[in-house]
Amino acid sequence: MTTHLLGIRHHGPGSARAVAARLAELEPDVVLIEGPPEADALAGLTADEDMRPPVALLAYAADDVSSAAFWPFAVFSPEWQALRYATAAGVPVRFCDLPAAHQFALGDEGSARSGDPLAELAAAGGYDDPERWWDDVVESRRDTEPPFEVIAEAMTALREDKRPEDLHERRREAYMRTVLRKTRKEGFERIAVICGAWHVPALADPLPTAASDQSVLKGLPKRKVVCTWVPWTHGRLATGSGYGAGVRSPGWYHHLFTTAEDVTARWLTRVAGVLREEDLPVSTAHVIEAVRLADTLATLRGRSSAGLAEVDAATRAVLCGGDDVQADLVTRRLVVGELLGEVPETVPQAPLAADLIATARRLRLKREPEPRELDLDLRTPAGVDRSRLLHRLRVLGIPWGTPEISATRSKGTFRETWTLCWEPGYEVDLVAAAVHGTTVPSAAATVVHEVVAGKPPLADITTAVEDCLLADLGEALPEVLTALDTRAAADADVARLMAALPALARATRYGDVRGTDTARLREVADRMLTRVCAGLPPATHGIDEEASERFCRLVDDVHEATTLLGEAARERWLSALAGLAGRDTLPPLLAGRVVRLLHDADLLDGAEVELRLGRALTPGIEPTAGAAYVEGFFAGGALLLVHDERMLRVIDAWLGGIPPDVFTEVLPLLRRTFGAFAGPEKRAIGERAATLSGGAPQAAAPTDELDEPRAESALPVLATLLGATL
């Protein structure tokens, strides 16, 4: 009976290649892999042709989905190669790590061991980066025998320093030995164990007694665990999420594992392709020179072949011309890469996840890891169905799609633009949302019911109304409308009414294209607007600066919302603003904002605005109050100062009259106001201000004086560029 311990790095092409070669040589009777034993029944699914890595084992507590963990596998993961070998060879394969049932029950006690065991080996080899050392000696080498014996010897030496061991690590290794003993008792002659290199000495003969391991494992709590396969991405491997992840360059590792010859040349050719897709000038000569540089760097550094550091340096220097933006593009597209795996339909799934997959397939919505834009025409059945699905998922807290402003300008409601990007973490969100229903529509409706069942803020109810209409949750709408009517009638807080009104106003627009009767919504919105108009003056009386800023935002939102509620509602709102503008007790910031809105609505002409602005900026008014008025007024844009010279003169005279000792106090407010203007606006204002005295802007007077020493210093460079001689 022979046990072969193959110590590996969890995601590494060199380790994966070595594992595949050694297993083919050993032809073991059984394969043990570091991972959750709950997944033993799922190991056989890796033989399915529709299972395409990167994928991950997902384990979660049956009673609380927030307790979940991933075990990701890429094609270059040694464990994946071991799984594929075992299923292809028809030999048993088992996972031998501490069960997730114990790890979830232990909670914080199940934290991973701190520290990096490779740091000492890297330091001994003259490296300050353990990842770089491991990559050089193991992952990027192709011309050596599998280094398992050397790795085992190095790890044994590291563990001999008798550093204090983490209790969680002791439990994990005790369980691994327990599985190994059990496997030996079953009579298997040749056993292959694939585990993290650090654990190899703990599994080597002679093993500690079974009794000592049982004492470490005795009394461990358990929770019921569900396990399945889910798609994963290279990007998630690079961000460090998931068991054993944190690979900095999954795209490069994938290339190393899948490319047999001309690794450097093929990689840099792909880099050139990425840059050419962005219309950047990269020629074949650039690629040849980059390959030569990468190989030269590898030789100078004593490497058998160019690694990521060398091809990265060649990419930056030759193909990107030292441009950091272009180099970052290559890193995102290739070094990290964004590949989404696939799992077969035979994988166990929650009913909600299965419904989403079936619906997405029917609507031809492909789950992709890279953001892409989707433009929907809601006048078509396909457009409406896609929109409903994406809105329902947002209700469930799964933002597969993010609404965007359409590049196709349209005032109507028949067009929607989304940015789609699928994240592997949504798989857990789907499991969590499954408690609400077995299909996406029923689960979303249940969530809306739960929102209005208690006593939520009025704004939450109006948002729920909008969700019902956008997501077509007709069965939930009557209950939500009843809650809205009741809550709106009882709420006397003007600020809450104003915060709730915009969502309700938007919802009234969806009747035309979605076929929803919004008459009741309009009635509720109309009553809410009436109460806002009546309650706004007393609500804004004597408020402080913070409250004034809040009401400015609310007034802007309601002002925009009234354009959706019809002409009568608009006139009522503008009348309320006109009455508000005449109150002397209105805070300067809000007063300036209201006057600007009335001016933009053609209810105050330029002369009246100039008069009001002049009053707010008279010498008897505190400069800080004047600055607040200016901020409120010009928050709508600076074009008035460009086109109205009288208004510009008022501002110019006020600025010139601020005492020097007060100016520093006012300056932050002025910067906040004028700093928000667009660059062309600020330039135009400056040009107009320069002509206020009656003259024209003066250009700098030319000078005939020549700084001869500075000119002479530039001549050698110019001569080199022009091929001339001095």
XYZ file of C-alpha atoms in Angstrom:
726
model
C 0.000 0.000 0.000
C 1.547 3.284 -1.167
C 0.449 6.849 -0.542
C 1.709 9.585 -2.855
C 1.494 13.145 -1.488
C 1.391 15.781 -4.220
C 1.875 19.201 -2.633
C 0.582 21.988 -4.846
C -0.401 25.608 -5.022
C -4.160 25.863 -5.327
C -4.126 27.692 -8.666
C -0.948 27.259 -10.678
C -0.238 25.987 -14.215
C 3.060 24.373 -13.256
C 1.470 22.509 -10.360
C -1.485 21.501 -12.550
C 0.777 20.205 -15.304
C 2.894 18.316 -12.769
C -0.163 16.746 -11.114
C -1.577 15.570 -14.454
C 1.766 14.028 -15.413
C 2.349 12.326 -12.068
C -1.180 10.867 -11.886
C -0.818 9.457 -15.384
C 2.439 7.847 -14.256
C 1.163 6.506 -10.903
C -2.260 5.272 -12.079
C -3.672 5.433 -8.507
C -6.656 3.402 -7.312
C -8.201 6.398 -5.517
C -7.628 10.163 -5.503
C -8.059 12.364 -2.420
C -8.341 16.125 -2.955
C -8.292 18.955 -0.453
C -11.859 20.255 -0.453
C -15.250 19.911 1.297
C -16.404 16.267 1.649
C -20.001 17.410 1.104
C -19.078 17.724 -2.586
C -18.122 14.052 -3.045
C -21.380 13.340 -4.859
C -20.701 16.238 -7.263
C -17.204 15.171 -8.308
C -18.477 12.979 -11.126
C -20.121 15.969 -12.822
C -16.698 17.261 -13.843
C -16.673 14.632 -16.609
C -19.633 16.379 -18.298
C -18.578 18.126 -21.498
C -20.793 21.085 -20.577
C -18.764 21.696 -17.410
C -16.275 24.362 -18.443
C -13.978 26.029 -15.907
C -13.601 28.404 -14.223
C -16.255 26.967 -11.918
C -16.596 26.764 -8.157
C -18.075 24.524 -5.536
C -20.602 26.520 -3.551
C -21.455 25.330 -0.049
C -23.953 27.141 2.149
C -25.770 26.485 5.396
C -29.288 25.284 4.743
C -30.692 27.481 7.522
C -28.746 30.649 6.672
C -27.453 31.351 3.181
C -25.209 34.128 4.497
C -22.954 31.318 5.754
C -21.482 30.337 2.403
C -18.094 29.573 0.892
C -16.651 28.967 -2.555
C -13.959 26.526 -3.708
C -13.030 27.820 -7.186
C -11.309 25.802 -9.916
C -9.714 27.019 -13.132
C -8.435 24.814 -15.922
C -4.946 25.438 -14.505
C -5.947 24.387 -10.970
C -4.184 21.164 -9.902
C -7.336 19.974 -8.134
C -9.317 20.346 -11.364
C -6.776 18.277 -13.279
C -6.971 15.642 -10.539
C -10.785 15.595 -10.760
C -10.688 15.234 -14.531
C -8.114 12.445 -14.341
C -10.103 10.481 -11.756
C -13.418 10.751 -13.600
C -11.799 9.880 -16.942
C -9.920 6.910 -15.456
C -12.983 5.708 -13.573
C -11.307 5.698 -10.158
C -12.947 6.962 -6.956
C -12.313 10.601 -6.032
C -13.023 12.105 -2.608
C -12.577 15.449 -0.899
C -10.679 15.269 2.372
C -10.681 18.725 3.993
C -12.596 19.606 7.168
C -16.307 19.480 6.248
C -18.047 22.777 5.583
C -20.676 21.634 8.104
C -18.076 22.093 10.857
C -16.523 25.228 9.403
C -19.853 27.067 9.195
C -20.818 25.984 12.715
C -17.465 27.157 14.112
C -17.886 30.627 12.634
C -14.940 32.883 13.490
C -13.159 29.925 15.069
C -12.797 28.518 11.572
C -10.534 31.314 10.409
C -7.600 30.457 8.203
C -4.006 30.285 9.412
C -2.229 33.634 9.308
C 1.158 34.183 7.720
C 2.726 32.976 4.487
C 4.907 29.833 4.708
C 6.469 30.600 1.337
C 7.904 33.935 2.483
C 10.876 32.292 4.217
C 11.704 30.134 1.185
C 11.438 33.153 -1.093
C 13.714 35.173 1.173
C 16.250 32.343 1.200
C 16.186 32.374 -2.602
C 16.799 36.133 -2.737
C 13.192 37.139 -3.503
C 11.189 39.777 -1.668
C 7.941 38.526 -3.205
C 6.814 34.948 -2.338
C 4.405 34.888 -5.283
C 7.213 35.749 -7.707
C 9.478 33.095 -6.183
C 6.854 30.341 -6.473
C 6.054 31.395 -10.011
C 9.716 31.238 -11.017
C 10.626 27.907 -9.430
C 7.377 25.999 -10.025
C 4.636 27.510 -12.146
C 6.612 28.873 -15.114
C 9.095 26.003 -15.461
C 8.552 23.454 -18.229
C 11.885 21.678 -18.423
C 12.020 19.899 -15.049
C 10.499 16.870 -13.392
C 7.457 17.419 -11.141
C 8.969 18.976 -7.977
C 6.783 17.214 -5.387
C 9.643 15.599 -3.456
C 11.560 18.884 -3.288
C 8.439 20.741 -2.168
C 7.773 18.163 0.559
C 11.352 18.474 1.813
C 11.163 22.287 1.862
C 7.837 22.314 3.710
C 9.118 19.788 6.248
C 12.058 22.071 6.992
C 9.723 25.040 7.370
C 7.485 23.217 9.845
C 10.393 22.113 11.995
C 10.744 25.585 13.524
C 7.800 24.600 15.781
C 5.898 27.843 15.302
C 2.516 27.854 17.150
C -0.086 26.163 14.968
C -3.544 27.566 14.460
C -6.304 25.410 15.977
C -8.240 25.512 12.740
C -5.223 24.167 10.830
C -4.820 21.362 13.366
C -8.452 20.379 12.901
C -8.161 20.429 9.123
C -5.056 18.242 9.092
C -6.518 15.872 11.690
C -9.547 15.366 9.440
C -7.342 14.843 6.364
C -5.460 12.098 8.209
C -8.767 10.558 9.313
C -9.913 10.320 5.681
C -6.525 8.909 4.684
C -6.712 6.180 7.345
C -10.256 5.288 6.308
C -9.186 5.034 2.655
C -6.302 2.744 3.546
C -8.612 0.469 5.537
C -10.801 0.068 2.458
C -7.910 -1.747 0.774
C -6.776 0.716 -1.890
C -3.188 -0.017 -2.882
C -2.157 3.197 -4.605
C -3.506 6.395 -3.042
C -2.831 9.863 -4.477
C -3.412 12.890 -2.233
C -3.533 16.360 -3.798
C -3.297 19.053 -1.123
C -1.717 22.396 -0.381
C 2.058 22.076 -0.113
C 1.983 23.245 3.515
C -0.039 20.177 4.575
C 2.249 17.549 3.021
C 4.431 16.981 6.133
C 1.298 16.588 8.265
C 0.076 13.703 6.045
C 3.400 11.905 5.698
C 4.096 8.636 7.487
C 4.348 7.934 10.305
C 0.943 9.484 11.047
C -0.039 10.519 14.571
C -2.379 8.111 16.336
C -6.011 8.069 15.375
C -6.891 8.758 19.009
C -4.927 12.024 19.031
C -6.700 13.208 15.888
C -10.091 12.243 17.286
C -9.363 14.282 20.414
C -8.830 17.355 18.207
C -12.057 16.717 16.275
C -14.198 15.622 19.209
C -17.293 17.681 19.897
C -17.158 19.874 16.785
C -20.555 21.487 16.078
C -22.296 20.835 12.771
C -24.784 22.552 10.505
C -26.721 21.153 7.599
C -24.957 22.107 4.377
C -26.051 22.214 0.738
C -23.426 21.998 -1.998
C -23.510 22.638 -5.746
C -21.420 23.792 -8.694
C -21.666 27.400 -9.953
C -19.915 29.348 -12.730
C -16.869 31.373 -11.712
C -14.677 33.999 -13.374
C -10.988 34.735 -13.752
C -11.650 38.155 -12.275
C -12.888 36.567 -9.050
C -9.722 34.485 -8.854
C -7.681 37.671 -9.117
C -9.586 39.558 -6.405
C -8.833 36.964 -3.743
C -12.438 35.894 -3.173
C -12.970 32.203 -2.674
C -10.922 29.409 -1.181
C -7.266 29.561 -2.181
C -7.857 32.410 -4.623
C -5.946 35.644 -4.944
C -4.143 34.717 -8.175
C -2.800 37.940 -9.604
C -2.689 36.830 -13.229
C -5.265 34.138 -14.068
C -5.254 35.081 -17.745
C -1.495 34.596 -17.931
C -1.669 31.309 -16.030
C -4.392 30.067 -18.379
C -2.120 30.920 -21.304
C 0.828 29.113 -19.699
C -1.217 25.974 -19.159
C -2.955 25.842 -22.525
C -0.047 26.906 -24.762
C 2.541 24.244 -25.572
C 5.022 26.157 -27.755
C 6.150 29.733 -28.418
C 4.549 30.899 -25.185
C 6.082 34.375 -25.203
C 5.500 35.071 -28.896
C 1.884 33.903 -28.793
C 1.180 35.967 -25.672
C 2.642 39.179 -27.081
C 0.741 38.593 -30.311
C -2.455 38.524 -28.254
C -1.357 41.745 -26.536
C -0.917 43.364 -29.936
C -4.417 42.222 -30.888
C -5.917 43.865 -27.797
C -4.166 47.152 -28.568
C -5.183 47.035 -32.224
C -8.816 46.590 -31.202
C -8.469 50.024 -29.594
C -7.057 51.444 -32.875
C -3.567 51.774 -31.408
C -0.630 51.496 -33.845
C 1.086 48.156 -33.146
C 2.968 46.448 -35.956
C 4.512 43.016 -36.421
C 7.899 44.628 -35.887
C 6.732 45.806 -32.464
C 5.819 42.238 -31.533
C 9.170 40.859 -32.718
C 11.056 43.477 -30.740
C 8.922 42.840 -27.642
C 9.619 39.097 -27.817
C 13.350 39.780 -28.156
C 13.279 42.109 -25.131
C 11.311 39.633 -22.967
C 13.710 36.775 -23.812
C 16.733 38.988 -23.149
C 15.386 40.033 -19.767
C 14.767 36.384 -18.879
C 18.376 35.514 -19.767
C 19.755 38.423 -17.739
C 17.661 37.331 -14.759
C 18.737 33.711 -14.991
C 15.334 32.353 -16.006
C 14.844 29.454 -18.384
C 11.994 31.315 -20.109
C 10.265 34.662 -19.935
C 7.755 34.981 -17.123
C 5.018 37.490 -16.481
C 7.453 40.110 -15.186
C 9.456 39.956 -18.419
C 6.523 39.995 -20.842
C 4.924 42.744 -18.783
C 8.068 44.870 -19.036
C 8.307 44.222 -22.784
C 4.644 45.070 -23.243
C 4.950 48.351 -21.387
C 8.219 49.432 -23.041
C 7.687 48.340 -26.655
C 3.993 47.784 -27.376
C 2.608 50.503 -25.074
C 5.420 53.022 -25.405
C 5.516 53.482 -21.639
C 1.856 54.497 -21.500
C 0.333 53.387 -18.178
C -3.234 53.549 -19.493
C -2.468 51.148 -22.340
C -0.564 48.835 -19.988
C -3.515 48.797 -17.574
C -5.799 47.888 -20.481
C -3.620 44.863 -21.266
C -3.652 43.857 -17.601
C -7.446 43.956 -17.451
C -8.061 42.243 -20.779
C -5.324 39.592 -20.764
C -3.238 39.319 -17.598
C -6.365 39.039 -15.479
C -8.787 38.331 -18.293
C -12.493 37.827 -17.798
C -13.644 34.320 -18.543
C -16.952 33.004 -17.193
C -17.302 29.257 -16.754
C -20.342 27.083 -17.406
C -22.032 24.278 -15.488
C -24.350 21.633 -17.011
C -28.082 21.502 -16.427
C -27.627 18.290 -14.457
C -26.045 20.232 -11.575
C -28.447 20.504 -8.591
C -29.966 23.981 -8.437
C -32.525 25.840 -6.368
C -35.847 26.222 -8.230
C -35.413 30.000 -8.385
C -31.982 29.690 -10.017
C -33.345 27.128 -12.481
C -36.224 29.467 -13.377
C -33.818 32.351 -13.998
C -31.591 30.211 -16.222
C -34.570 28.989 -18.248
C -36.021 32.502 -18.571
C -32.688 34.028 -19.565
C -32.212 31.321 -22.189
C -35.694 31.952 -23.597
C -35.023 35.710 -23.756
C -31.517 35.164 -25.188
C -29.823 36.961 -22.324
C -26.379 35.476 -21.882
C -24.655 35.740 -18.522
C -21.322 37.408 -19.253
C -18.604 38.671 -16.901
C -17.729 41.774 -18.909
C -20.099 44.776 -18.938
C -22.088 45.194 -22.112
C -24.824 47.601 -23.098
C -28.339 46.374 -23.865
C -30.825 48.722 -25.506
C -34.488 47.673 -25.174
C -37.468 48.816 -27.219
C -40.487 48.338 -24.956
C -42.841 48.441 -27.927
C -41.738 44.891 -28.754
C -42.692 41.792 -26.720
C -39.054 40.729 -26.392
C -38.048 44.155 -25.110
C -40.810 44.205 -22.491
C -40.026 40.667 -21.295
C -36.336 41.430 -20.904
C -37.101 44.636 -19.049
C -39.458 42.836 -16.663
C -36.868 40.185 -15.855
C -34.121 42.720 -15.118
C -36.431 44.848 -12.953
C -37.633 41.783 -11.048
C -34.053 40.775 -10.326
C -33.336 44.276 -8.991
C -36.293 43.911 -6.637
C -34.649 40.694 -5.413
C -31.356 42.502 -4.851
C -29.621 40.885 -7.846
C -28.430 43.770 -10.065
C -27.509 41.759 -13.138
C -28.581 44.844 -15.092
C -27.975 48.483 -14.155
C -30.246 51.101 -15.773
C -28.383 53.727 -17.784
C -29.254 56.889 -19.661
C -29.937 55.881 -23.242
C -27.483 57.079 -25.853
C -30.525 57.367 -28.152
C -32.217 60.510 -26.982
C -35.890 60.050 -26.359
C -38.419 61.736 -24.104
C -40.691 58.703 -24.205
C -40.881 55.697 -21.936
C -40.613 53.080 -24.675
C -36.823 52.795 -24.517
C -34.536 51.479 -21.786
C -30.762 51.094 -21.740
C -29.048 48.672 -19.368
C -25.503 47.658 -18.590
C -25.372 43.888 -18.038
C -22.611 42.231 -16.018
C -22.943 38.877 -14.249
C -21.070 38.343 -10.976
C -20.564 34.840 -9.491
C -21.699 36.189 -6.133
C -25.213 36.486 -7.560
C -25.438 32.699 -7.259
C -25.517 33.101 -3.473
C -28.035 35.940 -3.809
C -30.260 33.618 -5.843
C -30.104 31.000 -3.112
C -30.969 33.630 -0.499
C -33.857 34.953 -2.618
C -35.249 31.427 -3.036
C -36.973 31.742 0.356
C -39.358 34.234 -1.282
C -40.525 31.964 -4.097
C -39.658 29.332 -6.660
C -39.874 31.637 -9.686
C -38.500 35.116 -10.300
C -41.952 36.807 -10.579
C -43.370 35.160 -7.449
C -40.235 35.884 -5.406
C -40.202 39.540 -6.471
C -43.894 39.919 -5.618
C -43.278 38.433 -2.175
C -40.463 40.923 -1.548
C -42.759 43.830 -2.432
C -45.464 42.454 -0.123
C -42.947 42.308 2.710
C -41.820 45.892 2.079
C -45.302 47.357 2.564
C -46.422 44.924 5.258
C -44.861 46.917 8.086
C -44.670 50.698 8.451
C -42.028 51.693 5.918
C -41.230 55.316 4.982
C -43.512 56.786 2.366
C -40.627 56.961 -0.118
C -40.162 53.181 0.175
C -43.823 52.634 -0.673
C -43.703 54.865 -3.762
C -40.548 53.036 -4.831
C -42.442 49.767 -4.386
C -45.218 51.147 -6.597
C -42.680 51.950 -9.294
C -41.135 48.491 -8.914
C -44.542 46.847 -9.348
C -45.142 48.690 -12.603
C -41.649 48.243 -14.050
C -41.438 44.580 -13.054
C -45.072 43.839 -13.953
C -45.988 42.547 -10.478
C -49.706 42.975 -10.955
C -50.721 40.731 -8.060
C -48.822 42.917 -5.576
C -49.950 46.296 -6.954
C -53.405 46.567 -5.264
C -51.930 45.998 -1.811
C -49.141 48.498 -2.469
C -51.582 51.147 -3.725
C -53.732 50.712 -0.633
C -50.684 51.129 1.586
C -49.657 54.197 -0.414
C -53.037 55.874 -0.089
C -53.219 55.186 3.640
C -49.650 56.254 4.366
C -49.772 59.401 2.237
C -52.998 60.578 3.904
C -51.526 60.142 7.379
C -48.071 61.617 6.732
C -47.803 65.306 7.629
C -44.055 65.640 7.046
C -43.574 67.765 3.917
C -40.005 66.573 3.380
C -41.116 62.927 3.333
C -43.937 63.755 0.912
C -41.466 65.531 -1.380
C -39.035 62.614 -1.240
C -41.808 60.179 -2.155
C -43.403 62.156 -4.983
C -40.770 61.733 -7.770
C -40.998 57.924 -7.856
C -44.782 58.149 -7.940
C -44.661 60.708 -10.752
C -42.358 58.466 -12.788
C -44.712 55.556 -12.221
C -47.611 57.454 -13.812
C -45.749 57.448 -17.133
C -45.648 53.683 -17.527
C -49.307 53.231 -18.456
C -48.866 54.082 -22.129
C -46.195 51.537 -22.990
C -46.820 48.860 -20.329
C -50.620 48.872 -20.522
C -51.127 49.675 -16.823
C -54.021 51.755 -15.510
C -52.328 54.617 -13.670
C -55.401 56.731 -12.951
C -55.320 55.887 -9.253
C -51.622 56.742 -9.094
C -52.317 60.159 -10.575
C -55.014 60.816 -7.990
C -52.639 59.985 -5.129
C -49.815 61.998 -6.686
C -52.117 64.977 -7.184
C -53.204 64.937 -3.532
C -49.588 64.637 -2.395
C -48.552 67.604 -4.544
C -51.379 69.713 -3.137
C -50.190 69.000 0.409
C -46.591 69.759 -0.563
C -47.544 73.127 -2.051
C -49.500 74.051 1.066
C -46.923 72.830 3.568
C -43.697 73.998 1.904
C -43.668 77.635 3.219
C -44.002 76.754 6.932
C -41.662 73.768 6.515
C -38.861 76.035 5.229
C -39.302 78.817 7.769
C -36.222 79.379 9.935
C -34.380 76.231 8.866
C -30.609 75.885 9.262
C -27.984 75.501 6.535
C -28.102 71.690 6.475
C -31.890 71.634 6.170
C -31.693 74.300 3.475
C -29.396 72.080 1.384
C -31.784 69.160 1.841
C -34.809 71.208 0.740
C -32.903 72.467 -2.305
C -32.477 68.868 -3.445
C -36.118 68.058 -2.682
C -37.369 71.144 -4.540
C -35.288 70.178 -7.591
C -36.686 66.630 -7.534
C -40.308 67.762 -7.196
C -39.793 70.423 -9.862
C -38.686 67.743 -12.310
C -41.457 65.374 -11.207
C -44.223 67.895 -11.894
C -43.330 67.898 -15.586
C -44.699 64.322 -15.629
C -47.983 65.074 -13.841
C -49.648 67.353 -16.388
C -50.073 71.066 -17.005
C -52.408 71.710 -14.064
C -50.013 70.159 -11.569
C -47.119 72.116 -13.069
C -48.933 75.432 -12.744
C -49.894 74.673 -9.130
C -46.279 73.918 -8.255
C -44.890 77.032 -9.969
C -47.476 79.145 -8.168
C -46.297 77.685 -4.873
C -42.682 78.502 -5.771
C -43.635 82.072 -6.649
C -45.248 82.500 -3.244
C -42.219 80.966 -1.574
C -39.823 83.325 -3.378
C -41.593 86.350 -1.896
C -40.924 85.328 1.717
C -38.153 87.246 3.483
C -37.536 84.388 5.919
C -36.416 81.980 3.219
C -32.761 80.846 3.654
C -30.437 82.428 1.038
C -29.450 79.117 -0.561
C -33.051 78.033 -1.071
C -34.120 81.540 -2.098
C -31.528 81.621 -4.855
C -32.566 78.183 -6.072
C -36.273 79.065 -6.206
C -35.603 82.292 -8.108
C -33.534 80.381 -10.667
C -36.299 77.813 -11.196
C -38.854 80.608 -11.706
C -36.547 82.362 -14.153
C -36.013 79.153 -16.153
C -39.800 78.724 -16.268
C -40.144 82.268 -17.768
C -42.029 83.542 -14.716
C -39.306 86.050 -13.782
C -37.639 88.152 -16.483
C -34.024 89.216 -16.530
C -34.683 92.625 -14.994
C -36.552 91.132 -12.042
C -33.849 88.519 -11.479
C -31.171 91.240 -11.618
C -33.115 93.232 -9.030
C -33.465 90.253 -6.671
C -29.835 89.286 -7.148
C -28.757 92.847 -6.430
C -30.757 92.915 -3.193
C -29.191 89.664 -2.029
C -25.695 91.004 -2.782
C -25.964 94.525 -1.341
C -23.243 95.671 1.080
C -25.631 95.394 4.012
C -26.027 91.636 3.522
C -23.481 89.266 5.056
C -21.114 88.077 2.297
C -21.638 84.446 3.376
C -25.394 84.867 2.883
C -24.757 86.422 -0.525
C -22.477 83.545 -1.477
C -25.166 81.051 -0.461
C -27.712 82.903 -2.636
C -25.286 82.821 -5.571
C -24.688 79.097 -5.034
C -28.403 78.335 -5.063
C -29.075 80.476 -8.109
C -26.203 79.289 -10.301
C -26.568 75.600 -9.439
C -28.629 75.447 -12.645
C -25.689 76.450 -14.858
C -23.508 79.453 -15.690
C -24.757 80.424 -19.144
C -26.714 83.342 -17.660
C -23.434 85.015 -16.751
C -22.211 84.532 -20.316
C -25.284 85.973 -22.034
C -26.518 88.594 -19.534
C -23.936 91.344 -18.992
C -26.072 93.143 -16.403
C -26.148 90.081 -14.195
C -22.424 89.584 -14.649
C -21.832 93.197 -13.562
C -23.850 92.612 -10.387
C -21.734 89.572 -9.491
C -18.506 91.356 -10.426
C -19.321 94.407 -8.321
C -20.287 92.226 -5.361
C -17.073 90.225 -5.549
C -14.999 93.398 -5.784
C -16.721 94.840 -2.740
C -16.112 91.933 -0.354
C -13.658 93.072 2.373
C -10.308 91.234 2.256
C -10.697 89.853 5.784
C -14.075 88.320 4.854
C -13.094 87.088 1.400
C -11.206 84.054 2.738
C -14.361 83.013 4.599
C -16.470 83.287 1.457
C -13.910 81.690 -0.864
C -14.825 78.008 -0.166
C -18.462 78.741 -1.030
C -17.447 80.494 -4.227
C -15.175 77.643 -5.218
C -17.979 75.159 -4.643
C -20.250 77.216 -6.893
C -17.964 78.255 -9.730
C -15.815 75.128 -9.567
C -18.829 73.087 -10.689
C -19.062 74.999 -13.982
C -17.771 73.384 -17.148
C -14.407 74.504 -18.458
C -15.809 76.289 -21.550
C -18.314 78.120 -19.344
C -15.586 79.359 -17.020
C -13.471 80.529 -19.954
C -16.418 82.375 -21.497
C -17.220 84.059 -18.175
C -13.602 85.179 -17.816
C -13.559 86.620 -21.316
C -16.796 88.513 -20.698
C -15.580 89.780 -17.323
C -12.428 91.166 -18.982
C -14.586 93.412 -21.205
C -16.763 94.890 -18.434
C -14.645 98.051 -18.288
C -15.361 98.636 -21.981
C -12.126 97.391 -23.456
C -11.364 94.173 -25.281
C -9.321 91.312 -23.902
C -5.656 92.066 -24.406
C -3.287 89.399 -25.563
C 0.127 89.189 -24.014
C 2.531 91.563 -25.729
C 5.061 89.739 -27.875
C 8.682 90.107 -26.955
C 11.750 90.076 -29.136
C 14.013 89.035 -26.294
C 15.556 85.582 -26.662
C 16.852 83.476 -23.797
C 19.964 82.290 -25.611
C 21.298 79.850 -22.930
C 17.982 77.992 -22.804
C 17.728 77.925 -26.603
C 21.243 76.517 -26.957
C 20.436 73.653 -24.558
C 17.674 72.460 -26.895
C 19.795 72.492 -30.053
C 21.505 69.073 -29.608
C 18.148 67.342 -29.169
C 16.700 69.069 -32.232
C 19.768 68.173 -34.256
C 19.434 64.505 -33.302
C 15.757 64.458 -34.252
C 16.371 66.175 -37.584
C 19.560 64.265 -38.391
C 21.499 67.510 -38.696
C 24.969 68.382 -37.490
C 25.860 71.375 -35.383
